[in-house]
Tab-separated table of C-alpha atoms and ligand atoms in Angstrom:
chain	number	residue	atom	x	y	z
A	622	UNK	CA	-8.450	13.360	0.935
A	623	UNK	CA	-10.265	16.018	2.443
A	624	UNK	CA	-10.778	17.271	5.900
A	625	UNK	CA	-15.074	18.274	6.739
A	626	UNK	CA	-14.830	21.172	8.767
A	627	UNK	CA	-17.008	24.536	9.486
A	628	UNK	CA	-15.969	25.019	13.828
A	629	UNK	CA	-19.981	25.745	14.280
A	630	UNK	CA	-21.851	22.704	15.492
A	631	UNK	CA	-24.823	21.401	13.965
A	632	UNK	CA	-24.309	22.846	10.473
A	633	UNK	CA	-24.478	19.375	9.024
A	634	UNK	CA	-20.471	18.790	9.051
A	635	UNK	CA	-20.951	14.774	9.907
A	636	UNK	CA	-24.471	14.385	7.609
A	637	UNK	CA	-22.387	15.441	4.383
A	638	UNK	CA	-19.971	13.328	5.052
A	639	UNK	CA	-21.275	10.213	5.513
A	640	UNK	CA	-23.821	10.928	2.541
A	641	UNK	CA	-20.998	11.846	-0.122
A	642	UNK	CA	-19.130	9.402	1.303
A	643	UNK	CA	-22.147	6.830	0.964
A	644	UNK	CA	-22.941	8.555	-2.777
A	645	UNK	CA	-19.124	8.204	-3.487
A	646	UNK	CA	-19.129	4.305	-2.056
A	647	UNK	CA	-22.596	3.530	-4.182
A	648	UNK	CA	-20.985	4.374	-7.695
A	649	UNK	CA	-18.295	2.229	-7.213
A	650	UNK	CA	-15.526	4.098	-5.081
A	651	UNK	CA	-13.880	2.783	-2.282
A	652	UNK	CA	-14.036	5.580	0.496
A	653	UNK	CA	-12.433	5.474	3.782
A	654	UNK	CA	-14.601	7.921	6.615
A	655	UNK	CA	-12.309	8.980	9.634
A	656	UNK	CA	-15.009	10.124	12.716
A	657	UNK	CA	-12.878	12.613	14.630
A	658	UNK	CA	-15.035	13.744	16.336
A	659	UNK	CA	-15.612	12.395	19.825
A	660	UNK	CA	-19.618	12.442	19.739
A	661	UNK	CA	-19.326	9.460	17.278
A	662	UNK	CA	-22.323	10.394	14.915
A	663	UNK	CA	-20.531	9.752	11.682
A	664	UNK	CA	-19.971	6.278	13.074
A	665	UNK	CA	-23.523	5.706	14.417
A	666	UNK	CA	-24.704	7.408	10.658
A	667	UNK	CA	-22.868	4.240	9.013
A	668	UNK	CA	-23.913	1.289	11.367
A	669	UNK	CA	-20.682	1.220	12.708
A	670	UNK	CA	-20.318	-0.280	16.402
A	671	UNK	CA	-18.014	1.985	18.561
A	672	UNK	CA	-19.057	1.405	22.264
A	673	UNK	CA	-16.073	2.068	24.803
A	674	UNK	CA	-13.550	-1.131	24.075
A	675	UNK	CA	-13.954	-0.641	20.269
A	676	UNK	CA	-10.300	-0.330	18.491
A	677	UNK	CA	-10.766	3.557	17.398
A	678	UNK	CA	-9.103	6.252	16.086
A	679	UNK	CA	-8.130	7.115	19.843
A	680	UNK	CA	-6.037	4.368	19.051
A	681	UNK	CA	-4.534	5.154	16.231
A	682	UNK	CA	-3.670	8.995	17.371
A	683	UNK	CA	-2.446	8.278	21.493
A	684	UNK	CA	-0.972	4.795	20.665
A	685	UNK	CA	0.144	4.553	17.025
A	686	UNK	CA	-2.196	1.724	16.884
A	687	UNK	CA	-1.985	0.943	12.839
A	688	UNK	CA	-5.231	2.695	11.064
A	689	UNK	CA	-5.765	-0.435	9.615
A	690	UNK	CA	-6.488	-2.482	12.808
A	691	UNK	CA	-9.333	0.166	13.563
A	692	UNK	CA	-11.569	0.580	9.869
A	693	UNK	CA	-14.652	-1.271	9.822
A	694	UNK	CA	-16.685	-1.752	6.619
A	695	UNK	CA	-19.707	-0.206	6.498
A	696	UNK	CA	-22.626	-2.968	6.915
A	697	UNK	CA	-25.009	-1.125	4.322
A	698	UNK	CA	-22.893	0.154	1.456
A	699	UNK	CA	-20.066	-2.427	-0.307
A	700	UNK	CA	-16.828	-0.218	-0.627
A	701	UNK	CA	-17.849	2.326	2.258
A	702	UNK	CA	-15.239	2.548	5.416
A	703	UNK	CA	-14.925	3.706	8.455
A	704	UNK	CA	-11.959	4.501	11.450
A	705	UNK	CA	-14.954	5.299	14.006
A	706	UNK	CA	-14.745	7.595	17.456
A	707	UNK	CA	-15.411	6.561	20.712
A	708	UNK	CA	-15.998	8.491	24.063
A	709	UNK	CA	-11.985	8.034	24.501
A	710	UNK	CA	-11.469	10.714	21.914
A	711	UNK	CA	-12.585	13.059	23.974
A	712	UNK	CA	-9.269	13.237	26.236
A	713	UNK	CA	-7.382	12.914	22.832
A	714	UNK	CA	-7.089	16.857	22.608
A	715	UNK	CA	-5.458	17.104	26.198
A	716	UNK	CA	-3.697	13.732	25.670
A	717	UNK	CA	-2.046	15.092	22.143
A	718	UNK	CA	-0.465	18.379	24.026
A	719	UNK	CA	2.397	16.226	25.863
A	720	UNK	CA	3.223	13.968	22.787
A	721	UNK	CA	5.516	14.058	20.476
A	722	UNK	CA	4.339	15.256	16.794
A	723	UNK	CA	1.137	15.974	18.045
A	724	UNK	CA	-0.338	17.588	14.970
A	725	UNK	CA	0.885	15.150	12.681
A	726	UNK	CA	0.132	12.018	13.853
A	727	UNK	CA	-3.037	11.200	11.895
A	728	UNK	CA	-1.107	12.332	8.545
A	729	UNK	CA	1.511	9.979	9.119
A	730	UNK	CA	-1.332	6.913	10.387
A	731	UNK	CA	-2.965	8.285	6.939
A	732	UNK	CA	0.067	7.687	4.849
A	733	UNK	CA	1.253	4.345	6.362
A	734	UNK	CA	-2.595	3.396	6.012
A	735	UNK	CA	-2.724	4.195	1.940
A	736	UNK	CA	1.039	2.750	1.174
A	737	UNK	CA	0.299	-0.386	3.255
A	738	UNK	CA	-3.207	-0.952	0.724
A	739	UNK	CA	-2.697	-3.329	-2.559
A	740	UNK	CA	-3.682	-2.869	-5.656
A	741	UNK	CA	-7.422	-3.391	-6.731
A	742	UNK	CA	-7.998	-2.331	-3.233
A	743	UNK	CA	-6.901	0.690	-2.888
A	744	UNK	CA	-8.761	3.843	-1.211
A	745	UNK	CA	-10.076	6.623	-3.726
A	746	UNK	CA	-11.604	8.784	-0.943
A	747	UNK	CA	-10.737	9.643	2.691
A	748	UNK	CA	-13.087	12.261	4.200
A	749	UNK	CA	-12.289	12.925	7.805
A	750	UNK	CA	-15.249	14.344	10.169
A	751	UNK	CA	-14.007	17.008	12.089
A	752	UNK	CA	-15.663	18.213	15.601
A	753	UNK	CA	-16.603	21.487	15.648
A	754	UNK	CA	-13.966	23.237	16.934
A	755	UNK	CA	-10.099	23.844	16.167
A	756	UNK	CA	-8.232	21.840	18.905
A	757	UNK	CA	-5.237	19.301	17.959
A	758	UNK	CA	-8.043	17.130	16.401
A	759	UNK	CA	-8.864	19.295	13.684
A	760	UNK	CA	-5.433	20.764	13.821
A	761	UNK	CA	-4.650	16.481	12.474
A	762	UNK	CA	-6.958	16.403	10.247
A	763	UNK	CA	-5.711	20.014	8.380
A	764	UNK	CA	-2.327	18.483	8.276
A	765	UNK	CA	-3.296	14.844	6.677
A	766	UNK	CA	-5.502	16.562	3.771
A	767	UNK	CA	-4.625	19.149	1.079
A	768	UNK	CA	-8.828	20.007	0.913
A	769	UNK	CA	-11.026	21.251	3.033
A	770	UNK	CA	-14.378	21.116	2.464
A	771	UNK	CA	-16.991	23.200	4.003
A	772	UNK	CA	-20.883	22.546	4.777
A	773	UNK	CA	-22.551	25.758	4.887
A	774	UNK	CA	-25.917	26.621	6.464
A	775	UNK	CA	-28.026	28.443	4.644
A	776	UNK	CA	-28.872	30.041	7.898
A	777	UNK	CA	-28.598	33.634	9.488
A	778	UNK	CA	-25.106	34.034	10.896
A	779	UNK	CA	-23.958	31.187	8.489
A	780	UNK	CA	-21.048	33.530	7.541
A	781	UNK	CA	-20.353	34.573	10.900
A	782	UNK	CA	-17.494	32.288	11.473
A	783	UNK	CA	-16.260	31.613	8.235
A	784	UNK	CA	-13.844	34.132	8.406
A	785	UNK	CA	-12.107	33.160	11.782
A	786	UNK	CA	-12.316	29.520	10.061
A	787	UNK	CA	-10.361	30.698	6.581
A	788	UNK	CA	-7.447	32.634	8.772
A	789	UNK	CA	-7.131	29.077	10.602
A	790	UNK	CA	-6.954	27.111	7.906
A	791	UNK	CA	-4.196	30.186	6.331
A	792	UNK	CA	-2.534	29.712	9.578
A	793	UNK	CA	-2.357	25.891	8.889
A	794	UNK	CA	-1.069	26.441	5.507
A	795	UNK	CA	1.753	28.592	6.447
A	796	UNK	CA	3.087	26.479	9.314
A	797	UNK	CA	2.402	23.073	8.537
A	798	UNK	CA	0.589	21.448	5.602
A	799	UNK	CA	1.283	24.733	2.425
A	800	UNK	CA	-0.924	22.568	0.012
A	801	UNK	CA	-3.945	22.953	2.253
A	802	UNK	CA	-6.956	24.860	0.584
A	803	UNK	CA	-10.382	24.762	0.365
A	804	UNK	CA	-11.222	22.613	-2.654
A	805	UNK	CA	-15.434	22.688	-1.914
A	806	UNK	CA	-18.318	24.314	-0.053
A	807	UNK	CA	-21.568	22.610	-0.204
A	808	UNK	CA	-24.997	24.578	0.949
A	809	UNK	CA	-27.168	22.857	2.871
A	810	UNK	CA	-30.297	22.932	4.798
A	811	UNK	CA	-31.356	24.779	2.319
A	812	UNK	CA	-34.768	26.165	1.804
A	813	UNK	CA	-35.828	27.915	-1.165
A	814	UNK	CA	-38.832	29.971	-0.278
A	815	UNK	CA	-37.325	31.931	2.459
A	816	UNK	CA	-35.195	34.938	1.009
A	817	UNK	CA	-32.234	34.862	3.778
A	818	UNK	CA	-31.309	31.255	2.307
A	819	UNK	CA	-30.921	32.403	-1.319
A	820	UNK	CA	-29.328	35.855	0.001
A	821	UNK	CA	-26.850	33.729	2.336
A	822	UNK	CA	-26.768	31.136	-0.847
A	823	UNK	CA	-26.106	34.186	-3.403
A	824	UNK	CA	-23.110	35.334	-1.053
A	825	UNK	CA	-21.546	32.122	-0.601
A	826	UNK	CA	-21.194	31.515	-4.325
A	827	UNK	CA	-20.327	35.459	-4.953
A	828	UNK	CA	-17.450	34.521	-2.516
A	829	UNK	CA	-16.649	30.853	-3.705
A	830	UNK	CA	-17.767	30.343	-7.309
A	831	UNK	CA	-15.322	27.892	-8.111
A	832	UNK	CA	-15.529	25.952	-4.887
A	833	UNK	CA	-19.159	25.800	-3.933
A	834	UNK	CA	-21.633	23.045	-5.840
A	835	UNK	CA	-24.303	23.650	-7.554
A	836	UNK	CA	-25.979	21.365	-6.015
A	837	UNK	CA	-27.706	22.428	-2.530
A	838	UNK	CA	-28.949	20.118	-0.094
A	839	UNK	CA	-32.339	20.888	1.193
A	840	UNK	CA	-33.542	20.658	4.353
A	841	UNK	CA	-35.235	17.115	4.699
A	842	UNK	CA	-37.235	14.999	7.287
A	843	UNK	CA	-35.545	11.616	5.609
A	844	UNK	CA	-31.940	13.333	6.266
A	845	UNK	CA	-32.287	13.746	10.009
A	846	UNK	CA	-34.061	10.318	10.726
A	847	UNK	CA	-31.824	7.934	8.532
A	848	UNK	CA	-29.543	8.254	11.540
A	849	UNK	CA	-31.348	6.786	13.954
A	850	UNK	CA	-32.091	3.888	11.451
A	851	UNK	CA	-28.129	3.288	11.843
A	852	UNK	CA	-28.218	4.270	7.649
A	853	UNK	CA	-27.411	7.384	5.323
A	854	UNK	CA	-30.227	8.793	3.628
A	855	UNK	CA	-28.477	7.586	0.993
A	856	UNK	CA	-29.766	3.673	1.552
A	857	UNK	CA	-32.689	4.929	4.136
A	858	UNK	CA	-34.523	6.550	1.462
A	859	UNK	CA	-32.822	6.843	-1.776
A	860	UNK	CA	-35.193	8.709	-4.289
A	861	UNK	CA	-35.740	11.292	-1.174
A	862	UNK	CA	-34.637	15.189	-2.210
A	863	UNK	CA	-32.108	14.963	0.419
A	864	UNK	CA	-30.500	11.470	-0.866
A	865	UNK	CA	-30.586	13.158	-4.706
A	866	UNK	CA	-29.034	16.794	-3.834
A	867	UNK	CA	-26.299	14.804	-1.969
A	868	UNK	CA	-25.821	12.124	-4.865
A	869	UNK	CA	-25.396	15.203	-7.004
A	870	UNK	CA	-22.817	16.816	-4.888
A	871	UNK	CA	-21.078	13.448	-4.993
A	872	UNK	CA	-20.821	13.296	-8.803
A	873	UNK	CA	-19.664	17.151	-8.831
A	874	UNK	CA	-17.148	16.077	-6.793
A	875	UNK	CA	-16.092	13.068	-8.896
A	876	UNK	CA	-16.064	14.992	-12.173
A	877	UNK	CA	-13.830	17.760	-10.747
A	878	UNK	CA	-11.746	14.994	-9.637
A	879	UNK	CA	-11.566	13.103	-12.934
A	880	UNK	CA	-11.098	16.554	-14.484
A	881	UNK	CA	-7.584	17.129	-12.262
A	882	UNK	CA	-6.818	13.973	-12.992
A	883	UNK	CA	-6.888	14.816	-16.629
A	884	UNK	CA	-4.668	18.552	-16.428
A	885	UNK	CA	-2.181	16.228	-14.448
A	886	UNK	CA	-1.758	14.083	-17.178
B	1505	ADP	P1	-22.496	18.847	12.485
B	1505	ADP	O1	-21.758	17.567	12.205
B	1505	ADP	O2	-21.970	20.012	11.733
B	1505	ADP	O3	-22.593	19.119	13.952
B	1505	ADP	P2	-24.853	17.375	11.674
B	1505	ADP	O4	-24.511	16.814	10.357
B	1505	ADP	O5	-24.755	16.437	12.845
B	1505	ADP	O6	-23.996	18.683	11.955
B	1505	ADP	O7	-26.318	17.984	11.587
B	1505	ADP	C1	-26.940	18.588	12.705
B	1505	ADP	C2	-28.383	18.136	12.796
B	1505	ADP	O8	-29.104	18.580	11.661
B	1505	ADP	C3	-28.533	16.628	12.831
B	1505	ADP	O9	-29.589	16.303	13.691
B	1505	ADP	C4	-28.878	16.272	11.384
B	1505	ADP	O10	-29.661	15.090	11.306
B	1505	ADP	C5	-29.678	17.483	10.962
B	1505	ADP	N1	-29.549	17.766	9.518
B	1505	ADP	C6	-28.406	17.871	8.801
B	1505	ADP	N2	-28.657	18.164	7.509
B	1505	ADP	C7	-30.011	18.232	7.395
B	1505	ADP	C8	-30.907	18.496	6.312
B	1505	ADP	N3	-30.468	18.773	5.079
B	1505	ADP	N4	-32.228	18.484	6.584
B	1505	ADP	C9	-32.690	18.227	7.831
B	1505	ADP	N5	-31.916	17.973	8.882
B	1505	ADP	C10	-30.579	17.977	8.684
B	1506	MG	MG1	-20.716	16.303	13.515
């Protein structure tokens, strides 16, 4: 389980999620996407309708609507899930302040959610999109996953930020979740001829050796359109750079996962 977060916008938080989620789905995974963020775009990336009266993961966090009654498969990709966001979730962060166990309540919708599945069905993957900023939404998402994992831009100021995120996520780990790290970082609109990516790339994995991919995802026409298609790049346009870097990323992730499997044994 692992919580996508970076709290700048537009660093492509919700685009590696849905594609390592799609990569994940596509080799024969069964993947669960939470959309937590109230823009919807992980949900409109996956095909997923989630107009106003949709069940949604408002639902599940102001109601205690069961998780369950809100996932959707994913039309495009067999094994691919998804607990989608509506407009709703905007009032979520003022509407969690006056509850009771407001920063666990997706954890515990989480749990009930993976106990309740049977076996042969059961979900290898959550990843849950975060917005970009750390109010009670992400503050639920940090407390149902032990990972984090962390989309960086290879951009200017890509660092600026990363700081105030990794005291957060300490602050988290103190208080209310102590297994909570940050298992990944994954580079991405990256391009290779300009120097500032590979300097910002070269600091990143200075910083996070064991954490960040190898794999980089580079910046890519077929990445930013297969939204509007209602698809990830990974069914829009599979042999594209984009769809390969993030298909790569996906099996990194998979062997480090069959790897832990295999010191736990
Ligand atoms: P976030 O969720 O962090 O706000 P997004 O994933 O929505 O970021 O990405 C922001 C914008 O950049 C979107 O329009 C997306 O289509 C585009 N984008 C993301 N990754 C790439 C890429 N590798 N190449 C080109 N465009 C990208
Ligand atoms: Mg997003």
């Amino acid at each position: 389980m692992l919580t996508v977060a970076n709290q700048k916008g537009g660093v492509g938080k919700t685009t590696t999620t849905v594609n390592v989620a799609a990569a994940l789905a596509q080799a024969g995974a069964r993947v669960l996407v939470i959309d937590l963020d109230p823009q919807g775009n992980a949900s409109t990336a996956l095909g997923i309708d989630h107009h106003a009266e949709i069940p949604s993961i408002y639902d599940v966090l102001v109601d205690g609507t069961p998780l369950t009654d809100v996932v959707q498969p994913c039309p495009d990709v067999d094994g691919l899930f998804c607990a989608p966001a509506t407009i709703d979730l905007a009032g979520a962060e003022i509407e969690l302040v006056s509850l009771v166990a407001r920063e666990t309540r997706l954890a515990k919708a989480v749990t009930a959610y993976l106990e309740g599945q049977v076996e042969g069905e059961r979900i290898d993957y959550v990843f849950i999109d975060c917005p970009p900023s750390l109010g009670l939404l992400t503050i639920n998402a940090f407390v149902a996953a032990r990972e984090v994992f962390i989309p960086i831009q290879c951009e200017y100021y890509a660092l600026e930020g990363l700081s105030q995120l990794l005291k957060n996520i300490e602050l988290i780990k103190n208080h209310l979740n102590p297994g909570l790290h940050v298992s990944s970082i994954l580079l991405t609109m990256f391009d290779g001829r300009t120097r500032l990516a590979s300097q910002v790339a070269d600091e990143v994995r200075t910083h996070f050796p064991d954490q960040t991919f190898r794999a980089a995802v580079p910046r890519s026409v077929r990445i930013s359109e297969a939204p509007s298609h209602g698809q990830t790049v990974m069914t829009y346009d599979p042999n594209s750079s984009g769809a390969l870097s993030y298909l790569e990323a996906a099996n990194e992730m998979a062997d480090r996962g069959a790897r832990g499997e295999k010191e736990q044994s």
